[in-house]
PDB file of C-alpha atoms in Angstrom:
ATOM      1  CA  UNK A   1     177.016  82.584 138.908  1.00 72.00           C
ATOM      2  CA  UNK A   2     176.417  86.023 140.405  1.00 73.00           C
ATOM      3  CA  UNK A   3     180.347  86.316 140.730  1.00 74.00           C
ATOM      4  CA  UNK A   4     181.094  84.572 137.540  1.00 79.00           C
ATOM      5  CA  UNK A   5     178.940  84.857 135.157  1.00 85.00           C
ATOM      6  CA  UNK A   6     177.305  82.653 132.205  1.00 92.00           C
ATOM      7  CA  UNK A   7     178.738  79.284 132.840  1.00 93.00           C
ATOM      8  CA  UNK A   8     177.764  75.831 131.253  1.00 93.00           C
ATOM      9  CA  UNK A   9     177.853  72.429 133.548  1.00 94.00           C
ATOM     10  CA  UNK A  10     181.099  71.647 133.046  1.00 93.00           C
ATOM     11  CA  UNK A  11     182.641  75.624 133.752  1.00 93.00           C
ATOM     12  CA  UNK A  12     180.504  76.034 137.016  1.00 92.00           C
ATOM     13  CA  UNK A  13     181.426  72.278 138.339  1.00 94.00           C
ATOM     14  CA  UNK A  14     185.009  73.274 137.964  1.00 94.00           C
ATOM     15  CA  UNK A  15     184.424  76.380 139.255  1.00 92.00           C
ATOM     16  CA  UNK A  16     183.109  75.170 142.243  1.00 90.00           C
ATOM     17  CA  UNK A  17     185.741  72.482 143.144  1.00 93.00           C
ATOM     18  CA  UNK A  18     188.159  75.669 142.896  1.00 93.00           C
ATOM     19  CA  UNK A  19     185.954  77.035 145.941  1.00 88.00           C
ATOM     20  CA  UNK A  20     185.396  73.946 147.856  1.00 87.00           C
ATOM     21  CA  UNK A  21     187.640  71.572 146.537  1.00 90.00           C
ATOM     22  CA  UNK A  22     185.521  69.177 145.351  1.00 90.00           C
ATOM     23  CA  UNK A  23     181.909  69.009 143.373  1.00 91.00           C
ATOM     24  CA  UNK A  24     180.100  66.627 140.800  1.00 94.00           C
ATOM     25  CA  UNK A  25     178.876  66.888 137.726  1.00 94.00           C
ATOM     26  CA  UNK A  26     175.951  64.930 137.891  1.00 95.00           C
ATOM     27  CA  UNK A  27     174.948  66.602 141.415  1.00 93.00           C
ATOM     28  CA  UNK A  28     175.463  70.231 139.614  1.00 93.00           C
ATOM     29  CA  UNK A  29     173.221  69.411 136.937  1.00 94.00           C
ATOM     30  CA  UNK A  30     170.702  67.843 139.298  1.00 93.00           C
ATOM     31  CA  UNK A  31     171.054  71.345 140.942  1.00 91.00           C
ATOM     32  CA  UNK A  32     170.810  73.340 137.646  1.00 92.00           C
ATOM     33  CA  UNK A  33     167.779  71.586 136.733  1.00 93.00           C
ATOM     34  CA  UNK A  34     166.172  71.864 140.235  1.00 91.00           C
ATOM     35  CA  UNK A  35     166.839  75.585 140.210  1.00 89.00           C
ATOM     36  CA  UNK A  36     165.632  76.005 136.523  1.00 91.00           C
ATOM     37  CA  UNK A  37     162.353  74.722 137.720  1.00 91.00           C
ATOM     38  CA  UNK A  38     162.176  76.935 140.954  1.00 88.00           C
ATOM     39  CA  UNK A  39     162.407  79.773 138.189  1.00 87.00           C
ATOM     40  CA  UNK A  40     165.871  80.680 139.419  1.00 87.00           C
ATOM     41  CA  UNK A  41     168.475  80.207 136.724  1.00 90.00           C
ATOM     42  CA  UNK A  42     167.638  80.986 133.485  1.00 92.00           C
ATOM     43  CA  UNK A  43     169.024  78.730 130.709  1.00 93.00           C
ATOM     44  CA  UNK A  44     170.474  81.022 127.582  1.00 91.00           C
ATOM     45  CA  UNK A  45     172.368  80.070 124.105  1.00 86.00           C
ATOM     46  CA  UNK A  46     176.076  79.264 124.190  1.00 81.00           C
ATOM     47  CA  UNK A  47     178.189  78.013 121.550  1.00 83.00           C
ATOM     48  CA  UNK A  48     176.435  76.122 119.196  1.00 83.00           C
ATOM     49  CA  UNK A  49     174.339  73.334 121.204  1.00 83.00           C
ATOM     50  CA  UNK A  50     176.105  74.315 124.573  1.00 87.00           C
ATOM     51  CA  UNK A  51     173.917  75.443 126.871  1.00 92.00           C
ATOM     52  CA  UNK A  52     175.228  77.969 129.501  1.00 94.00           C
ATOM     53  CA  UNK A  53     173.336  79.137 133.169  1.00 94.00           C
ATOM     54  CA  UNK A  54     172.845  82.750 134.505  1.00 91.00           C
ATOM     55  CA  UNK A  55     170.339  83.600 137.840  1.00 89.00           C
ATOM     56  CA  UNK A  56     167.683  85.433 136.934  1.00 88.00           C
ATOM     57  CA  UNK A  57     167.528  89.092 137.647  1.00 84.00           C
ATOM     58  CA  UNK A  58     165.169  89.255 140.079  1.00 84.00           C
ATOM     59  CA  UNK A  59     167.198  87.006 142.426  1.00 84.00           C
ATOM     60  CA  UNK A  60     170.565  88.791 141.815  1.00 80.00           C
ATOM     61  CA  UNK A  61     168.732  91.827 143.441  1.00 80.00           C
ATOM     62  CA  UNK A  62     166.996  89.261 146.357  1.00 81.00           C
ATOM     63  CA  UNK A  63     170.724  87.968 146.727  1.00 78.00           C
ATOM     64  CA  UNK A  64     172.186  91.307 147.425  1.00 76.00           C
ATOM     65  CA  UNK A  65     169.680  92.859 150.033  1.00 77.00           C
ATOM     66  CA  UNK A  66     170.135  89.390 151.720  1.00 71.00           C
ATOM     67  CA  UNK A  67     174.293  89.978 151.522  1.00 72.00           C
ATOM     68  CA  UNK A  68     173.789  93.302 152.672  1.00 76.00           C
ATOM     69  CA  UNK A  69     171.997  92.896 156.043  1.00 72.00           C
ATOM     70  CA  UNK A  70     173.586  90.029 156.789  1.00 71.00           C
ATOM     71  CA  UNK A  71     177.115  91.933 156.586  1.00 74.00           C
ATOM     72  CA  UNK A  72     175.380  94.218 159.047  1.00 62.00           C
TER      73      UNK A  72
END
């Protein structure tokens, strides 16, 4: 999602079988939710009812000083 952007269930589950070749839908949103309730991804307004997934701020930044000195 940092890469990609807003994405509902269905975009990030085939987004991530592009990557690894294989992922479920029922084990994404199991991960979605989990994360939502860590305070991790934040859920915003799609089109009409769809509801679409982006990571909070706060972690984007977290994400990239992590990235960073591990690339050290």
């Amino acid at each position: 999602l940092i890469k990609a952007g807003p994405m509902n269930v269905s975009q990030l589950t085939e987004f991530l079988r592009n990557i690894r070749g294989t992922a479920s839908r029922r084990i994404v949103a199991d991960r979605i939710r989990l994360l939502k309730e860590h305070g991790i991804l934040e859920e915003i307004p799609g089109k009409k009812s769809e509801k679409r997934y982006i990571i909070k701020e706060k972690w984007k930044e977290d994400f990239q000083r992590l990235k960073s000195l591990l690339e050290k």
